Amino acid sequence: MSIKIIGTGSALPVKQVANGELTKLVDTSDEWIRERTGIRSRHISTGETVASLATQACQKALQNAGKEAAEVELLMVATCSPELALPCTACQVQDKLGAVHAVSFDLNAACAGFLFALHTAYAYIASGIYRNALIAGAEVLSKIIDWADRSTCILFGDGAGAVMVERCDEGGILGFVQCSDGSRGRVLSCGSRPLNNPYASQTDFETYVQMDGREVFSFAVRQVPASIEEVLEKTGLTVEDVDLFVLHQANRRIIDGICKRLKADPDRFPVNLDRVGNMSSAAIPVLLDELNAQGRLSAGMTLVLSGFGAGLTYGACVIKW
Ligand code: ACO
């Protein structure tokens, strides 16, 4: 028994911001951004919220799956940039969708969040607790980025993607691995709210994304291929058996580095980060939805999904589509 993806959806903010526009904000250039990251443009919220983008993506995934909101049993939103601390984004989405029977909660594992949520759905459904799940990865990272910091503001974009999954007897998720290394949390971090009560307060507190870019880069190109090889070994497959590697879209050089280490054909690594930037937990489901809409996913194909990010967290799964 396993779970399979039966529908996908995505939503992006209307406003697109090309690299050239960022040169008006910070000392950078289109050429520098393209060469170092592969990013040309990204979508940035001018009012769209994590909850509204997640709702749109979920509506489309439901429609694509031919399901009604009232049929959903489990609803998870992976996000690290929610509007509200309370209630969670998934409960807001549940309300907007009318998914009245869905147990709804958020999950935060940064850029690996969507994948960890997918694995969580697998565990719930495999154990017989639920029969289906609606899973979104949604971010408005533009809220937590310092727009005066040229080393980070060029990297990120806003958006949401979603998938509907249900129990299946054949194919679907064949295996997965997931890992966390909390000892390297400082490599990529963002404060939420400082301690501020009648007895104590924090003054030196950073509420914007802080990143050691080189550390992130070397972590990704070492750990991600290792975790992909591990999950392939677990499922009795090799790199050659994989039709598409749907990786977290952090930056082009990371994807090229992973491809090189795996000695795989670059054509099997679809990329959309040139148009959308790094959307953290939304990256994988948005790319999956684009591939699905383009008709590039057909029954029986073997996919590897791989997410990695702050925590540090990383994981991979093999899917028979
Ligand atoms: N434009 C122009 N110059 C810049 C910019 C910019 N936007 N940003 C940094 N620089 C400068 C630096 O100040 C530095 O100048 P200096 O030599 O005078 O000090 C120079 O460029 C080189 O800086 P580095 O940080 O060493 O540049 P690097 O080649 O490492 O590239 C980058 C930076 C693109 C961030 C790279 O480290 C990287 O790709 N890291 C991975 C980070 C990532 O993708 N994070 C995404 C979030 S995490 C995740 O999703 C997994």
mmCIF file of C-alpha atoms and ligand atoms in Angstrom:
data_model
loop_
_atom_site.group_PDB
_atom_site.id
_atom_site.type_symbol
_atom_site.label_atom_id
_atom_site.label_comp_id
_atom_site.label_asym_id
_atom_site.label_seq_id
_atom_site.Cartn_x
_atom_site.Cartn_y
_atom_site.Cartn_z
ATOM 1 C CA MET A 1 0.000 0.000 0.000
ATOM 2 C CA SER A 2 1.195 3.556 -0.713
ATOM 3 C CA ILE A 3 -0.112 7.007 -1.639
ATOM 4 C CA LYS A 4 -0.259 8.605 -5.062
ATOM 5 C CA ILE A 5 -0.620 12.173 -6.272
ATOM 6 C CA ILE A 6 -3.968 12.493 -8.072
ATOM 7 C CA GLY A 7 -4.074 16.261 -8.619
ATOM 8 C CA THR A 8 -1.812 19.318 -8.621
ATOM 9 C CA GLY A 9 -2.341 23.073 -8.486
ATOM 10 C CA SER A 10 -0.399 26.293 -8.026
ATOM 11 C CA ALA A 11 -0.823 30.039 -7.581
ATOM 12 C CA LEU A 12 1.623 32.903 -7.993
ATOM 13 C CA PRO A 13 1.279 36.598 -7.117
ATOM 14 C CA VAL A 14 0.418 38.826 -10.079
ATOM 15 C CA LYS A 15 3.473 41.104 -9.819
ATOM 16 C CA GLN A 16 6.646 39.908 -11.493
ATOM 17 C CA VAL A 17 9.942 41.501 -10.527
ATOM 18 C CA ALA A 18 12.801 41.071 -12.978
ATOM 19 C CA ASN A 19 16.443 41.326 -11.898
ATOM 20 C CA GLY A 20 16.699 44.773 -13.482
ATOM 21 C CA GLU A 21 14.169 46.158 -10.982
ATOM 22 C CA LEU A 22 16.318 44.977 -8.075
ATOM 23 C CA THR A 23 19.229 47.104 -9.297
ATOM 24 C CA LYS A 24 17.120 50.106 -8.197
ATOM 25 C CA LEU A 25 17.075 48.737 -4.639
ATOM 26 C CA VAL A 26 20.555 47.291 -4.057
ATOM 27 C CA ASP A 27 24.023 47.374 -5.639
ATOM 28 C CA THR A 28 23.694 44.386 -7.978
ATOM 29 C CA SER A 29 23.271 43.570 -11.668
ATOM 30 C CA ASP A 30 21.140 41.314 -13.826
ATOM 31 C CA GLU A 31 24.320 39.593 -15.003
ATOM 32 C CA TRP A 32 25.580 38.861 -11.445
ATOM 33 C CA ILE A 33 22.233 37.403 -10.374
ATOM 34 C CA ARG A 34 21.835 35.282 -13.523
ATOM 35 C CA GLU A 35 25.392 33.919 -13.437
ATOM 36 C CA ARG A 36 25.444 33.119 -9.693
ATOM 37 C CA THR A 37 21.882 31.844 -9.314
ATOM 38 C CA GLY A 38 20.162 31.328 -12.696
ATOM 39 C CA ILE A 39 17.279 33.564 -11.544
ATOM 40 C CA ARG A 40 15.902 36.167 -13.981
ATOM 41 C CA SER A 41 12.593 37.064 -12.366
ATOM 42 C CA ARG A 42 10.322 36.218 -9.431
ATOM 43 C CA HIS A 43 6.715 36.873 -8.338
ATOM 44 C CA ILE A 44 6.338 39.186 -5.334
ATOM 45 C CA SER A 45 3.168 39.727 -3.314
ATOM 46 C CA THR A 46 1.439 43.111 -3.485
ATOM 47 C CA GLY A 47 -1.404 41.825 -1.312
ATOM 48 C CA GLU A 48 -1.598 38.078 -1.809
ATOM 49 C CA THR A 49 -1.113 36.172 1.460
ATOM 50 C CA VAL A 50 0.211 32.717 2.285
ATOM 51 C CA ALA A 51 -3.382 31.720 3.100
ATOM 52 C CA SER A 52 -4.867 33.159 -0.131
ATOM 53 C CA LEU A 53 -2.163 31.631 -2.358
ATOM 54 C CA ALA A 54 -2.434 28.265 -0.584
ATOM 55 C CA THR A 55 -6.231 28.347 -0.957
ATOM 56 C CA GLN A 56 -6.005 29.018 -4.712
ATOM 57 C CA ALA A 57 -3.412 26.261 -5.191
ATOM 58 C CA CYS A 58 -5.551 23.820 -3.171
ATOM 59 C CA GLN A 59 -8.700 24.676 -5.151
ATOM 60 C CA LYS A 60 -6.855 23.919 -8.389
ATOM 61 C CA ALA A 61 -5.412 20.659 -7.007
ATOM 62 C CA LEU A 62 -8.896 19.549 -5.935
ATOM 63 C CA GLN A 63 -10.296 20.410 -9.357
ATOM 64 C CA ASN A 64 -7.433 18.586 -11.087
ATOM 65 C CA ALA A 65 -8.085 15.535 -8.897
ATOM 66 C CA GLY A 66 -11.855 15.674 -9.443
ATOM 67 C CA LYS A 67 -12.473 15.874 -5.676
ATOM 68 C CA GLU A 68 -14.729 18.044 -3.538
ATOM 69 C CA ALA A 69 -13.347 19.987 -0.571
ATOM 70 C CA ALA A 70 -15.704 18.127 1.773
ATOM 71 C CA GLU A 71 -13.996 14.827 0.845
ATOM 72 C CA VAL A 72 -10.584 15.932 2.195
ATOM 73 C CA GLU A 73 -9.634 14.131 5.419
ATOM 74 C CA LEU A 74 -6.225 15.714 6.150
ATOM 75 C CA LEU A 75 -5.084 19.208 5.126
ATOM 76 C CA MET A 76 -1.498 20.315 5.702
ATOM 77 C CA VAL A 77 0.206 23.565 4.776
ATOM 78 C CA ALA A 78 3.996 23.624 4.782
ATOM 79 C CA THR A 79 5.176 27.187 5.347
ATOM 80 C CA CYS A 80 7.840 29.181 7.152
ATOM 81 C CA SER A 81 6.248 32.571 6.438
ATOM 82 C CA PRO A 82 2.667 32.462 7.814
ATOM 83 C CA GLU A 83 0.743 35.714 8.302
ATOM 84 C CA LEU A 84 -0.546 34.629 11.688
ATOM 85 C CA ALA A 85 1.034 32.792 14.594
ATOM 86 C CA LEU A 86 -2.525 31.731 15.470
ATOM 87 C CA PRO A 87 -4.564 30.202 13.953
ATOM 88 C CA CYS A 88 -2.417 28.143 11.624
ATOM 89 C CA THR A 89 -2.587 28.742 7.862
ATOM 90 C CA ALA A 90 -4.102 25.299 7.217
ATOM 91 C CA CYS A 91 -7.151 26.177 9.357
ATOM 92 C CA GLN A 92 -7.622 29.420 7.379
ATOM 93 C CA VAL A 93 -7.384 27.429 4.128
ATOM 94 C CA GLN A 94 -9.800 24.812 5.468
ATOM 95 C CA ASP A 95 -12.336 27.559 6.165
ATOM 96 C CA LYS A 96 -11.925 29.211 2.735
ATOM 97 C CA LEU A 97 -12.165 25.867 0.916
ATOM 98 C CA GLY A 98 -15.064 24.546 2.952
ATOM 99 C CA ALA A 99 -13.042 21.420 3.741
ATOM 100 C CA VAL A 100 -15.256 20.854 6.748
ATOM 101 C CA HIS A 101 -14.061 17.325 7.539
ATOM 102 C CA ALA A 102 -10.317 17.936 7.181
ATOM 103 C CA VAL A 103 -8.004 17.809 10.187
ATOM 104 C CA SER A 104 -5.822 20.825 9.406
ATOM 105 C CA PHE A 105 -2.414 21.925 10.619
ATOM 106 C CA ASP A 106 0.833 23.540 9.467
ATOM 107 C CA LEU A 107 4.263 22.032 9.226
ATOM 108 C CA ASN A 108 7.512 23.995 9.082
ATOM 109 C CA ALA A 109 10.664 22.343 7.781
ATOM 110 C CA ALA A 110 11.638 25.336 5.602
ATOM 111 C CA CYS A 111 12.489 24.360 2.019
ATOM 112 C CA ALA A 112 12.037 20.655 2.853
ATOM 113 C CA GLY A 113 8.581 21.385 4.310
ATOM 114 C CA PHE A 114 6.465 20.211 1.403
ATOM 115 C CA LEU A 115 8.356 16.933 1.187
ATOM 116 C CA PHE A 116 8.137 16.341 4.947
ATOM 117 C CA ALA A 117 4.371 17.021 4.747
ATOM 118 C CA LEU A 118 4.053 14.525 1.893
ATOM 119 C CA HIS A 119 5.866 11.908 3.993
ATOM 120 C CA THR A 120 3.632 12.751 6.974
ATOM 121 C CA ALA A 121 0.554 12.164 4.790
ATOM 122 C CA TYR A 122 2.077 8.829 3.742
ATOM 123 C CA ALA A 123 2.471 7.803 7.398
ATOM 124 C CA TYR A 124 -1.111 8.779 8.294
ATOM 125 C CA ILE A 125 -2.612 7.081 5.245
ATOM 126 C CA ALA A 126 -0.408 3.954 5.477
ATOM 127 C CA SER A 127 -1.469 3.500 9.087
ATOM 128 C CA GLY A 128 -5.133 3.660 8.069
ATOM 129 C CA ILE A 129 -5.951 6.855 9.978
ATOM 130 C CA TYR A 130 -6.934 8.838 6.875
ATOM 131 C CA ARG A 131 -7.621 7.882 3.260
ATOM 132 C CA ASN A 132 -6.541 11.077 1.541
ATOM 133 C CA ALA A 133 -4.734 14.375 2.082
ATOM 134 C CA LEU A 134 -4.468 17.810 0.528
ATOM 135 C CA ILE A 135 -0.949 19.232 0.936
ATOM 136 C CA ALA A 136 0.193 22.753 0.116
ATOM 137 C CA GLY A 137 3.600 24.420 0.214
ATOM 138 C CA ALA A 138 3.026 28.166 0.426
ATOM 139 C CA GLU A 139 5.264 31.169 1.110
ATOM 140 C CA VAL A 140 5.295 34.940 1.087
ATOM 141 C CA LEU A 141 9.008 35.168 1.790
ATOM 142 C CA SER A 142 9.092 38.805 0.683
ATOM 143 C CA LYS A 143 7.829 39.625 4.239
ATOM 144 C CA ILE A 144 10.869 38.138 5.945
ATOM 145 C CA ILE A 145 13.593 39.319 3.579
ATOM 146 C CA ASP A 146 15.738 42.368 4.149
ATOM 147 C CA TRP A 147 15.287 44.275 0.884
ATOM 148 C CA ALA A 148 18.502 46.189 1.585
ATOM 149 C CA ASP A 149 20.572 42.974 1.747
ATOM 150 C CA ARG A 150 21.772 42.148 -1.761
ATOM 151 C CA SER A 151 23.014 38.706 -0.769
ATOM 152 C CA THR A 152 19.489 37.457 0.053
ATOM 153 C CA CYS A 153 16.834 39.728 -1.547
ATOM 154 C CA ILE A 154 17.784 38.568 -5.049
ATOM 155 C CA LEU A 155 17.129 34.899 -4.271
ATOM 156 C CA PHE A 156 13.554 34.512 -3.146
ATOM 157 C CA GLY A 157 10.019 34.633 -4.582
ATOM 158 C CA ASP A 158 6.435 34.179 -3.345
ATOM 159 C CA GLY A 159 3.944 31.487 -4.386
ATOM 160 C CA ALA A 160 2.107 28.293 -3.523
ATOM 161 C CA GLY A 161 1.694 24.791 -4.888
ATOM 162 C CA ALA A 162 -0.532 21.932 -3.770
ATOM 163 C CA VAL A 163 -1.148 18.250 -4.378
ATOM 164 C CA MET A 164 -4.070 15.943 -3.586
ATOM 165 C CA VAL A 165 -2.979 12.440 -2.555
ATOM 166 C CA GLU A 166 -4.883 9.267 -1.813
ATOM 167 C CA ARG A 167 -4.265 5.683 -0.828
ATOM 168 C CA CYS A 168 -3.216 3.321 -3.644
ATOM 169 C CA ASP A 169 -2.272 -0.346 -3.911
ATOM 170 C CA GLU A 170 0.314 -0.024 -6.686
ATOM 171 C CA GLY A 171 2.945 2.597 -7.538
ATOM 172 C CA GLY A 172 2.839 5.976 -5.801
ATOM 173 C CA ILE A 173 5.571 6.687 -3.246
ATOM 174 C CA LEU A 174 7.992 3.752 -3.373
ATOM 175 C CA GLY A 175 10.251 4.969 -0.570
ATOM 176 C CA PHE A 176 11.608 8.050 1.162
ATOM 177 C CA VAL A 177 14.398 9.338 3.382
ATOM 178 C CA GLN A 178 14.387 12.454 5.538
ATOM 179 C CA CYS A 179 17.014 13.982 7.804
ATOM 180 C CA SER A 180 17.538 16.947 10.122
ATOM 181 C CA ASP A 181 20.761 18.464 11.435
ATOM 182 C CA GLY A 182 19.815 21.046 14.073
ATOM 183 C CA SER A 183 23.484 21.674 14.900
ATOM 184 C CA ARG A 184 23.704 23.706 11.690
ATOM 185 C CA GLY A 185 20.654 25.887 12.311
ATOM 186 C CA ARG A 186 22.621 29.129 12.169
ATOM 187 C CA VAL A 187 23.545 28.597 8.524
ATOM 188 C CA LEU A 188 20.100 29.832 7.487
ATOM 189 C CA SER A 189 17.794 31.456 10.014
ATOM 190 C CA CYS A 190 15.135 34.081 10.627
ATOM 191 C CA GLY A 191 13.833 35.327 13.996
ATOM 192 C CA SER A 192 10.107 35.484 14.673
ATOM 193 C CA ARG A 193 9.397 37.797 17.598
ATOM 194 C CA PRO A 194 11.832 38.933 20.303
ATOM 195 C CA LEU A 195 11.226 38.176 23.959
ATOM 196 C CA ASN A 196 9.264 41.179 25.241
ATOM 197 C CA ASN A 197 7.462 40.891 28.553
ATOM 198 C CA PRO A 198 7.438 42.852 31.837
ATOM 199 C CA TYR A 199 10.462 40.858 33.042
ATOM 200 C CA ALA A 200 12.730 40.607 30.016
ATOM 201 C CA SER A 201 13.249 41.982 26.524
ATOM 202 C CA GLN A 202 15.636 41.304 23.696
ATOM 203 C CA THR A 203 17.157 44.195 21.773
ATOM 204 C CA ASP A 204 19.632 42.468 19.471
ATOM 205 C CA PHE A 205 17.131 40.397 17.458
ATOM 206 C CA GLU A 206 17.061 39.735 13.722
ATOM 207 C CA THR A 207 13.658 39.282 12.086
ATOM 208 C CA TYR A 208 14.977 38.952 8.520
ATOM 209 C CA VAL A 209 16.506 35.952 6.766
ATOM 210 C CA GLN A 210 20.201 35.527 7.587
ATOM 211 C CA MET A 211 22.194 33.167 5.412
ATOM 212 C CA ASP A 212 25.709 31.855 5.024
ATOM 213 C CA GLY A 213 25.399 31.307 1.266
ATOM 214 C CA ARG A 214 28.592 29.306 0.863
ATOM 215 C CA GLU A 215 27.680 26.917 3.699
ATOM 216 C CA VAL A 216 24.210 26.389 2.215
ATOM 217 C CA PHE A 217 25.760 25.728 -1.155
ATOM 218 C CA SER A 218 28.261 23.125 0.066
ATOM 219 C CA PHE A 219 25.615 21.433 2.261
ATOM 220 C CA ALA A 220 23.257 21.107 -0.699
ATOM 221 C CA VAL A 221 25.728 19.751 -3.238
ATOM 222 C CA ARG A 222 27.063 17.164 -0.746
ATOM 223 C CA GLN A 223 23.998 15.998 1.214
ATOM 224 C CA VAL A 224 21.348 16.069 -1.509
ATOM 225 C CA PRO A 225 23.043 13.618 -3.929
ATOM 226 C CA ALA A 226 23.827 11.361 -0.946
ATOM 227 C CA SER A 227 20.175 11.327 0.142
ATOM 228 C CA ILE A 228 18.994 10.686 -3.433
ATOM 229 C CA GLU A 229 21.413 7.773 -3.747
ATOM 230 C CA GLU A 230 20.200 6.457 -0.389
ATOM 231 C CA VAL A 231 16.513 6.497 -1.382
ATOM 232 C CA LEU A 232 17.294 4.932 -4.775
ATOM 233 C CA GLU A 233 19.218 2.139 -3.074
ATOM 234 C CA LYS A 234 16.339 1.643 -0.638
ATOM 235 C CA THR A 235 13.906 1.219 -3.550
ATOM 236 C CA GLY A 236 16.241 -0.985 -5.628
ATOM 237 C CA LEU A 237 16.621 1.630 -8.379
ATOM 238 C CA THR A 238 19.536 3.507 -9.931
ATOM 239 C CA VAL A 239 20.028 7.041 -11.248
ATOM 240 C CA GLU A 240 19.447 5.685 -14.784
ATOM 241 C CA ASP A 241 15.960 4.466 -13.811
ATOM 242 C CA VAL A 242 14.785 7.987 -12.949
ATOM 243 C CA ASP A 243 12.856 9.941 -15.599
ATOM 244 C CA LEU A 244 12.756 13.270 -13.758
ATOM 245 C CA PHE A 245 14.513 14.734 -10.718
ATOM 246 C CA VAL A 246 12.134 17.324 -9.260
ATOM 247 C CA LEU A 247 14.462 19.204 -6.941
ATOM 248 C CA HIS A 248 13.942 22.141 -4.619
ATOM 249 C CA GLN A 249 14.579 25.197 -6.788
ATOM 250 C CA ALA A 250 17.173 27.061 -4.712
ATOM 251 C CA ASN A 251 19.557 28.055 -7.449
ATOM 252 C CA ARG A 252 20.828 26.815 -10.782
ATOM 253 C CA ARG A 253 24.399 26.175 -9.642
ATOM 254 C CA ILE A 254 23.158 23.933 -6.811
ATOM 255 C CA ILE A 255 21.033 21.916 -9.268
ATOM 256 C CA ASP A 256 23.953 21.652 -11.716
ATOM 257 C CA GLY A 257 26.257 20.542 -8.876
ATOM 258 C CA ILE A 258 23.803 17.825 -7.753
ATOM 259 C CA CYS A 259 23.333 16.639 -11.350
ATOM 260 C CA LYS A 260 27.107 16.407 -11.823
ATOM 261 C CA ARG A 261 27.636 14.430 -8.609
ATOM 262 C CA LEU A 262 24.913 11.970 -9.614
ATOM 263 C CA LYS A 263 26.461 11.732 -13.114
ATOM 264 C CA ALA A 264 22.957 12.184 -14.519
ATOM 265 C CA ASP A 265 21.692 13.713 -17.737
ATOM 266 C CA PRO A 266 20.882 17.448 -17.105
ATOM 267 C CA ASP A 267 17.753 17.152 -19.288
ATOM 268 C CA ARG A 268 16.169 15.108 -16.511
ATOM 269 C CA PHE A 269 16.372 18.067 -14.058
ATOM 270 C CA PRO A 270 13.449 20.394 -14.866
ATOM 271 C CA VAL A 271 13.999 23.990 -13.753
ATOM 272 C CA ASN A 272 11.605 26.913 -13.255
ATOM 273 C CA LEU A 273 13.646 28.995 -10.803
ATOM 274 C CA ASP A 274 14.654 31.344 -13.617
ATOM 275 C CA ARG A 275 11.022 32.614 -13.607
ATOM 276 C CA VAL A 276 10.014 32.187 -9.948
ATOM 277 C CA GLY A 277 13.184 32.296 -7.805
ATOM 278 C CA ASN A 278 13.462 30.267 -4.615
ATOM 279 C CA MET A 279 9.974 29.820 -3.102
ATOM 280 C CA SER A 280 11.077 27.533 -0.247
ATOM 281 C CA SER A 281 8.331 24.999 0.557
ATOM 282 C CA ALA A 282 6.307 26.058 -2.530
ATOM 283 C CA ALA A 283 9.097 25.249 -4.986
ATOM 284 C CA ILE A 284 8.519 21.506 -5.486
ATOM 285 C CA PRO A 285 4.693 21.527 -5.753
ATOM 286 C CA VAL A 286 4.728 24.522 -8.125
ATOM 287 C CA LEU A 287 7.247 22.778 -10.384
ATOM 288 C CA LEU A 288 5.227 19.533 -10.209
ATOM 289 C CA ASP A 289 2.091 21.424 -11.216
ATOM 290 C CA GLU A 290 3.876 23.050 -14.167
ATOM 291 C CA LEU A 291 5.137 19.653 -15.353
ATOM 292 C CA ASN A 292 1.660 18.187 -14.943
ATOM 293 C CA ALA A 293 0.029 21.063 -16.849
ATOM 294 C CA GLN A 294 2.609 20.697 -19.645
ATOM 295 C CA GLY A 295 1.745 16.994 -19.957
ATOM 296 C CA ARG A 296 5.285 15.980 -19.018
ATOM 297 C CA LEU A 297 4.137 13.486 -16.364
ATOM 298 C CA SER A 298 2.760 10.204 -17.642
ATOM 299 C CA ALA A 299 1.637 7.041 -15.876
ATOM 300 C CA GLY A 300 4.510 4.741 -14.956
ATOM 301 C CA MET A 301 7.212 7.442 -14.943
ATOM 302 C CA THR A 302 9.751 7.363 -12.110
ATOM 303 C CA LEU A 303 10.276 10.657 -10.301
ATOM 304 C CA VAL A 304 12.660 11.638 -7.521
ATOM 305 C CA LEU A 305 11.505 14.562 -5.370
ATOM 306 C CA SER A 306 14.172 16.202 -3.218
ATOM 307 C CA GLY A 307 13.879 19.089 -0.762
ATOM 308 C CA PHE A 308 16.567 20.764 1.356
ATOM 309 C CA GLY A 309 16.853 23.879 3.445
ATOM 310 C CA ALA A 310 17.009 25.594 6.827
ATOM 311 C CA GLY A 311 17.201 23.414 9.892
ATOM 312 C CA LEU A 312 19.165 22.027 8.276
ATOM 313 C CA THR A 313 16.579 19.665 6.826
ATOM 314 C CA TYR A 314 16.642 17.484 3.729
ATOM 315 C CA GLY A 315 14.871 14.524 2.249
ATOM 316 C CA ALA A 316 13.981 12.696 -0.932
ATOM 317 C CA CYS A 317 11.333 10.306 -2.188
ATOM 318 C CA VAL A 318 10.838 8.083 -5.222
ATOM 319 C CA ILE A 319 7.438 8.171 -6.917
ATOM 320 C CA LYS A 320 6.009 5.897 -9.584
ATOM 321 C CA TRP A 321 3.598 8.371 -11.250
HETATM 322 N N1 ACO B 1 25.149 41.407 -6.454
HETATM 323 C C1 ACO B 1 26.429 41.718 -6.585
HETATM 324 N N2 ACO B 1 27.386 41.295 -5.724
HETATM 325 C C2 ACO B 1 26.982 40.531 -4.683
HETATM 326 C C3 ACO B 1 25.626 40.184 -4.490
HETATM 327 C C4 ACO B 1 24.695 40.671 -5.420
HETATM 328 N N3 ACO B 1 23.384 40.390 -5.333
HETATM 329 N N4 ACO B 1 25.546 39.421 -3.380
HETATM 330 C C5 ACO B 1 26.783 39.279 -2.897
HETATM 331 N N5 ACO B 1 27.649 39.966 -3.687
HETATM 332 C C6 ACO B 1 29.100 40.113 -3.526
HETATM 333 C C7 ACO B 1 29.552 39.861 -2.116
HETATM 334 O O1 ACO B 1 29.401 41.031 -1.324
HETATM 335 C C8 ACO B 1 30.992 39.517 -2.340
HETATM 336 O O2 ACO B 1 31.730 40.704 -2.522
HETATM 337 P P1 ACO B 1 33.211 40.857 -1.885
HETATM 338 O O3 ACO B 1 34.014 39.757 -2.546
HETATM 339 O O4 ACO B 1 33.576 42.228 -2.274
HETATM 340 O O5 ACO B 1 33.012 40.632 -0.432
HETATM 341 C C9 ACO B 1 30.969 38.771 -3.673
HETATM 342 O O6 ACO B 1 29.752 39.136 -4.313
HETATM 343 C C10 ACO B 1 31.031 37.278 -3.528
HETATM 344 O O7 ACO B 1 30.079 36.911 -2.525
HETATM 345 P P2 ACO B 1 29.821 35.423 -2.160
HETATM 346 O O8 ACO B 1 28.757 35.353 -1.097
HETATM 347 O O9 ACO B 1 31.130 34.762 -1.886
HETATM 348 O O10 ACO B 1 29.241 34.929 -3.542
HETATM 349 P P3 ACO B 1 28.986 33.477 -4.009
HETATM 350 O O11 ACO B 1 29.750 33.213 -5.236
HETATM 351 O O12 ACO B 1 29.145 32.482 -2.871
HETATM 352 O O13 ACO B 1 27.456 33.544 -4.390
HETATM 353 C C11 ACO B 1 25.330 32.897 -3.500
HETATM 354 C C12 ACO B 1 26.481 33.894 -3.418
HETATM 355 C C13 ACO B 1 24.677 33.044 -4.848
HETATM 356 C C14 ACO B 1 24.306 33.260 -2.418
HETATM 357 C C15 ACO B 1 25.905 31.488 -3.307
HETATM 358 O O14 ACO B 1 26.650 31.410 -2.121
HETATM 359 C C16 ACO B 1 24.859 30.473 -3.290
HETATM 360 O O15 ACO B 1 24.301 30.137 -4.321
HETATM 361 N N6 ACO B 1 24.546 29.902 -2.104
HETATM 362 C C17 ACO B 1 23.436 29.061 -1.911
HETATM 363 C C18 ACO B 1 22.442 29.867 -1.185
HETATM 364 C C19 ACO B 1 21.043 29.614 -1.569
HETATM 365 O O16 ACO B 1 20.687 29.215 -2.649
HETATM 366 N N7 ACO B 1 20.192 29.867 -0.619
HETATM 367 C C20 ACO B 1 18.819 29.728 -0.846
HETATM 368 C C21 ACO B 1 18.152 29.549 0.429
HETATM 369 S S1 ACO B 1 18.544 28.034 1.103
HETATM 370 C C22 ACO B 1 17.743 26.872 0.327
HETATM 371 O O17 ACO B 1 16.767 27.112 -0.323
HETATM 372 C C23 ACO B 1 18.282 25.569 0.441
#
